[in-house]
Amino acid sequence: KDSTTGKYYDCSSHMLWVGERTRDLDSAHLEFTRGIGNPLGVKVSDKCTPEELIQTIETMNPRNIPGKLSIIVRMGAEKLRTHLPDLIRTVQREGKAVVWISDPMHGNTFATENGYKTRDFEAIRAELRAFFDVHEAMGSHPGGVHLEMTGDDVTECIGGVSDVSEETLKDAYNTTCDPRLNGVQALELAFLIAEGMRRRAGLPPL
């Protein structure tokens, strides 16, 4: 509890987020977030209905404070193009203040035949492009991107200009959890995002 404002904060972190598999409407996870002043996030996949999303928003941000709650979308490109417009439309209609963030990593994870957990750069790029396209069509604002990456020259995600393949994953597969973009792949995505934002703003290419 903050001694000057009387508000409660979770001091174990700055921004807390609730995962796709732990966002049940009657869960303790959502109820816990209701009472704290931290910025919050919740991950949603194509399984989230517009009605569920509104109930989740009202639980996590009952005062509808702008900037407090981020909706972190993880669906895969094709499902995102199908399902995200309804979510955005409902949030707009209900007047809910949220920040829309793309997580193009977690919906694009798969295991190779030789047992490596990886992600395809092309699938990641496709989901990011779908995210920005849908927001442009809906007149809403794409507020951010969540990536798992490292500046190191690892071989954990396939594709991109670094040309990592399933056969070369073993060369520098150093992660102890999820596969990360390496420095070259991350920069490639950053430039692709920047080009898209410039195009949307009517600016010439870099």
Tab-separated table of C-alpha atoms in Angstrom:
chain	number	residue	atom	x	y	z
A	1	LYS	CA	0.000	0.000	0.000
A	2	ASP	CA	1.390	3.390	-1.011
A	3	SER	CA	1.722	5.617	2.028
A	4	THR	CA	0.994	8.842	0.134
A	5	THR	CA	-1.923	7.802	-2.091
A	6	GLY	CA	-3.406	4.861	-0.200
A	7	LYS	CA	-3.393	2.797	-3.405
A	8	TYR	CA	-2.200	-0.789	-3.597
A	9	TYR	CA	0.588	-1.898	-5.936
A	10	ASP	CA	2.246	-5.205	-6.706
A	11	CYS	CA	5.887	-4.298	-6.119
A	12	SER	CA	7.237	-7.531	-7.614
A	13	SER	CA	6.941	-5.950	-11.066
A	14	HIS	CA	6.009	-2.791	-12.953
A	15	MET	CA	3.537	-4.122	-15.531
A	16	LEU	CA	1.702	-7.351	-14.732
A	17	TRP	CA	-0.099	-9.412	-17.340
A	18	VAL	CA	-2.524	-12.323	-17.237
A	19	GLY	CA	-1.960	-15.147	-19.720
A	20	GLU	CA	-4.340	-16.637	-22.264
A	21	ARG	CA	-4.641	-19.828	-20.225
A	22	THR	CA	-5.161	-18.074	-16.871
A	23	ARG	CA	-7.684	-15.357	-17.762
A	24	ASP	CA	-10.854	-17.219	-16.708
A	25	LEU	CA	-13.499	-14.693	-15.740
A	26	ASP	CA	-13.917	-16.214	-12.263
A	27	SER	CA	-10.186	-16.674	-11.674
A	28	ALA	CA	-8.173	-15.259	-8.806
A	29	HIS	CA	-5.726	-13.860	-11.364
A	30	LEU	CA	-8.243	-11.358	-12.728
A	31	GLU	CA	-9.660	-10.534	-9.310
A	32	PHE	CA	-6.157	-9.787	-7.995
A	33	THR	CA	-5.499	-7.282	-10.781
A	34	ARG	CA	-8.717	-5.401	-10.027
A	35	GLY	CA	-7.337	-3.979	-6.808
A	36	ILE	CA	-3.859	-2.839	-7.814
A	37	GLY	CA	-2.644	0.338	-9.456
A	38	ASN	CA	-0.003	-1.200	-11.729
A	39	PRO	CA	-0.287	-1.019	-15.495
A	40	LEU	CA	-1.789	-4.326	-16.639
A	41	GLY	CA	-1.989	-6.580	-19.656
A	42	VAL	CA	-4.015	-9.604	-20.716
A	43	LYS	CA	-3.222	-11.989	-23.554
A	44	VAL	CA	-6.040	-13.032	-25.863
A	45	SER	CA	-6.198	-15.588	-28.660
A	46	ASP	CA	-8.882	-16.371	-31.215
A	47	LYS	CA	-10.725	-18.248	-28.444
A	48	CYS	CA	-11.655	-14.949	-26.746
A	49	THR	CA	-15.152	-13.747	-27.595
A	50	PRO	CA	-16.086	-10.048	-27.664
A	51	GLU	CA	-18.317	-10.588	-24.619
A	52	GLU	CA	-15.501	-12.233	-22.668
A	53	LEU	CA	-13.136	-9.419	-23.563
A	54	ILE	CA	-15.508	-6.739	-22.298
A	55	GLN	CA	-16.024	-8.603	-19.011
A	56	THR	CA	-12.270	-9.004	-18.670
A	57	ILE	CA	-11.677	-5.306	-19.298
A	58	GLU	CA	-14.339	-4.325	-16.764
A	59	THR	CA	-12.757	-6.600	-14.152
A	60	MET	CA	-9.165	-5.507	-14.695
A	61	ASN	CA	-9.835	-1.815	-15.288
A	62	PRO	CA	-13.215	-1.044	-13.672
A	63	ARG	CA	-12.608	2.723	-13.761
A	64	ASN	CA	-11.677	2.617	-17.475
A	65	ILE	CA	-8.424	4.496	-16.891
A	66	PRO	CA	-6.713	5.244	-20.246
A	67	GLY	CA	-3.336	3.539	-20.586
A	68	LYS	CA	-3.830	1.162	-17.674
A	69	LEU	CA	-4.787	-1.988	-19.604
A	70	SER	CA	-3.110	-3.505	-22.661
A	71	ILE	CA	-4.778	-6.190	-24.777
A	72	ILE	CA	-1.957	-8.421	-26.027
A	73	VAL	CA	-3.143	-10.236	-29.153
A	74	ARG	CA	-1.652	-13.651	-30.044
A	75	MET	CA	-3.586	-15.475	-32.749
A	76	GLY	CA	-1.546	-16.224	-35.861
A	77	ALA	CA	-2.037	-14.165	-39.008
A	78	GLU	CA	-5.092	-15.833	-40.547
A	79	LYS	CA	-7.042	-16.132	-37.307
A	80	LEU	CA	-6.143	-12.556	-36.387
A	81	ARG	CA	-7.600	-11.199	-39.619
A	82	THR	CA	-10.804	-13.140	-38.899
A	83	HIS	CA	-11.263	-12.539	-35.159
A	84	LEU	CA	-9.552	-9.260	-34.207
A	85	PRO	CA	-12.002	-6.926	-36.032
A	86	ASP	CA	-14.927	-8.101	-33.875
A	87	LEU	CA	-12.917	-7.534	-30.697
A	88	ILE	CA	-11.888	-4.041	-31.765
A	89	ARG	CA	-15.421	-3.181	-32.902
A	90	THR	CA	-16.898	-4.214	-29.551
A	91	VAL	CA	-14.286	-2.332	-27.535
A	92	GLN	CA	-14.921	0.786	-29.626
A	93	ARG	CA	-18.701	0.478	-29.226
A	94	GLU	CA	-18.450	0.051	-25.452
A	95	GLY	CA	-16.056	2.996	-25.114
A	96	LYS	CA	-13.334	1.010	-23.371
A	97	ALA	CA	-9.866	2.529	-23.102
A	98	VAL	CA	-7.258	-0.100	-23.987
A	99	VAL	CA	-3.840	-0.297	-25.621
A	100	TRP	CA	-3.660	-2.894	-28.416
A	101	ILE	CA	-0.387	-4.831	-28.538
A	102	SER	CA	0.688	-7.575	-30.936
A	103	ASP	CA	2.444	-10.690	-29.663
A	104	PRO	CA	3.377	-12.433	-32.928
A	105	MET	CA	5.613	-14.950	-31.179
A	106	HIS	CA	3.465	-17.257	-29.080
A	107	GLY	CA	0.863	-18.104	-31.702
A	108	ASN	CA	3.584	-19.237	-34.102
A	109	THR	CA	5.546	-21.765	-32.051
A	110	PHE	CA	6.035	-25.317	-33.286
A	111	ALA	CA	8.380	-28.266	-32.820
A	112	THR	CA	10.638	-29.511	-35.616
A	113	GLU	CA	11.036	-33.166	-36.484
A	114	ASN	CA	14.361	-33.214	-34.645
A	115	GLY	CA	12.736	-31.909	-31.458
A	116	TYR	CA	13.577	-28.178	-31.429
A	117	LYS	CA	10.935	-25.706	-30.293
A	118	THR	CA	11.070	-22.852	-32.794
A	119	ARG	CA	9.216	-20.090	-34.601
A	120	ASP	CA	9.141	-19.133	-38.273
A	121	PHE	CA	10.184	-15.560	-39.051
A	122	GLU	CA	7.790	-15.421	-41.997
A	123	ALA	CA	4.836	-16.372	-39.770
A	124	ILE	CA	5.861	-13.737	-37.219
A	125	ARG	CA	6.073	-11.098	-39.943
A	126	ALA	CA	2.723	-12.163	-41.390
A	127	GLU	CA	0.987	-11.788	-38.031
A	128	LEU	CA	2.511	-8.355	-37.486
A	129	ARG	CA	1.381	-7.253	-40.939
A	130	ALA	CA	-2.127	-8.571	-40.236
A	131	PHE	CA	-2.202	-6.704	-36.913
A	132	PHE	CA	-1.340	-3.380	-38.523
A	133	ASP	CA	-3.653	-3.974	-41.504
A	134	VAL	CA	-6.652	-4.708	-39.274
A	135	HIS	CA	-6.091	-1.620	-37.136
A	136	GLU	CA	-5.791	0.548	-40.229
A	137	ALA	CA	-9.060	-0.865	-41.565
A	138	MET	CA	-10.819	-0.396	-38.206
A	139	GLY	CA	-9.534	3.131	-37.591
A	140	SER	CA	-7.923	2.033	-34.331
A	141	HIS	CA	-4.382	2.470	-33.072
A	142	PRO	CA	-1.783	-0.330	-32.986
A	143	GLY	CA	-0.173	0.523	-29.671
A	144	GLY	CA	2.809	-1.802	-29.436
A	145	VAL	CA	4.630	-5.022	-30.220
A	146	HIS	CA	5.816	-7.738	-27.834
A	147	LEU	CA	8.829	-9.702	-29.080
A	148	GLU	CA	11.113	-12.261	-27.487
A	149	MET	CA	14.581	-11.457	-28.765
A	150	THR	CA	18.268	-11.179	-27.978
A	151	GLY	CA	21.132	-9.241	-29.460
A	152	ASP	CA	23.179	-12.427	-29.547
A	153	ASP	CA	23.730	-14.401	-32.742
A	154	VAL	CA	21.549	-17.337	-31.708
A	155	THR	CA	19.821	-19.840	-33.990
A	156	GLU	CA	16.445	-20.339	-32.331
A	157	CYS	CA	13.912	-18.970	-34.846
A	158	ILE	CA	14.086	-20.023	-38.472
A	159	GLY	CA	14.032	-17.683	-41.473
A	160	GLY	CA	14.789	-14.031	-42.042
A	161	VAL	CA	17.897	-12.581	-43.663
A	162	SER	CA	20.082	-14.508	-41.208
A	163	ASP	CA	18.811	-17.622	-43.019
A	164	VAL	CA	18.466	-19.901	-39.987
A	165	SER	CA	17.034	-23.271	-41.026
A	166	GLU	CA	15.757	-26.299	-39.155
A	167	GLU	CA	19.105	-27.937	-39.868
A	168	THR	CA	21.106	-25.051	-38.331
A	169	LEU	CA	18.992	-24.588	-35.199
A	170	LYS	CA	21.480	-26.751	-33.303
A	171	ASP	CA	24.372	-24.347	-34.036
A	172	ALA	CA	23.496	-21.826	-31.315
A	173	TYR	CA	20.255	-22.912	-29.670
A	174	ASN	CA	20.945	-21.342	-26.273
A	175	THR	CA	17.514	-20.536	-24.857
A	176	THR	CA	16.407	-22.148	-21.617
A	177	CYS	CA	12.754	-21.366	-22.341
A	178	ASP	CA	11.194	-20.011	-25.545
A	179	PRO	CA	12.964	-19.480	-28.889
A	180	ARG	CA	14.082	-15.895	-29.470
A	181	LEU	CA	14.741	-13.761	-32.505
A	182	ASN	CA	18.444	-13.064	-32.908
A	183	GLY	CA	19.807	-9.542	-33.348
A	184	VAL	CA	19.618	-9.566	-37.148
A	185	GLN	CA	16.064	-10.955	-37.199
A	186	ALA	CA	14.928	-8.408	-34.599
A	187	LEU	CA	16.370	-5.512	-36.597
A	188	GLU	CA	14.757	-6.826	-39.761
A	189	LEU	CA	11.357	-6.832	-38.041
A	190	ALA	CA	11.975	-3.354	-36.607
A	191	PHE	CA	12.606	-1.940	-40.084
A	192	LEU	CA	9.546	-3.707	-41.482
A	193	ILE	CA	7.404	-2.194	-38.704
A	194	ALA	CA	8.925	1.255	-39.283
A	195	GLU	CA	8.216	1.050	-43.019
A	196	GLY	CA	4.612	0.105	-42.340
A	197	MET	CA	4.147	2.976	-39.901
A	198	ARG	CA	5.663	5.456	-42.349
A	199	ARG	CA	3.397	4.199	-45.130
A	200	ARG	CA	0.366	4.517	-42.870
A	201	ALA	CA	1.375	8.092	-42.009
A	202	GLY	CA	1.792	8.978	-45.693
A	203	LEU	CA	5.569	9.356	-45.420
A	204	PRO	CA	8.055	8.201	-48.081
A	205	PRO	CA	9.997	4.936	-47.581
A	206	LEU	CA	13.254	5.026	-45.653
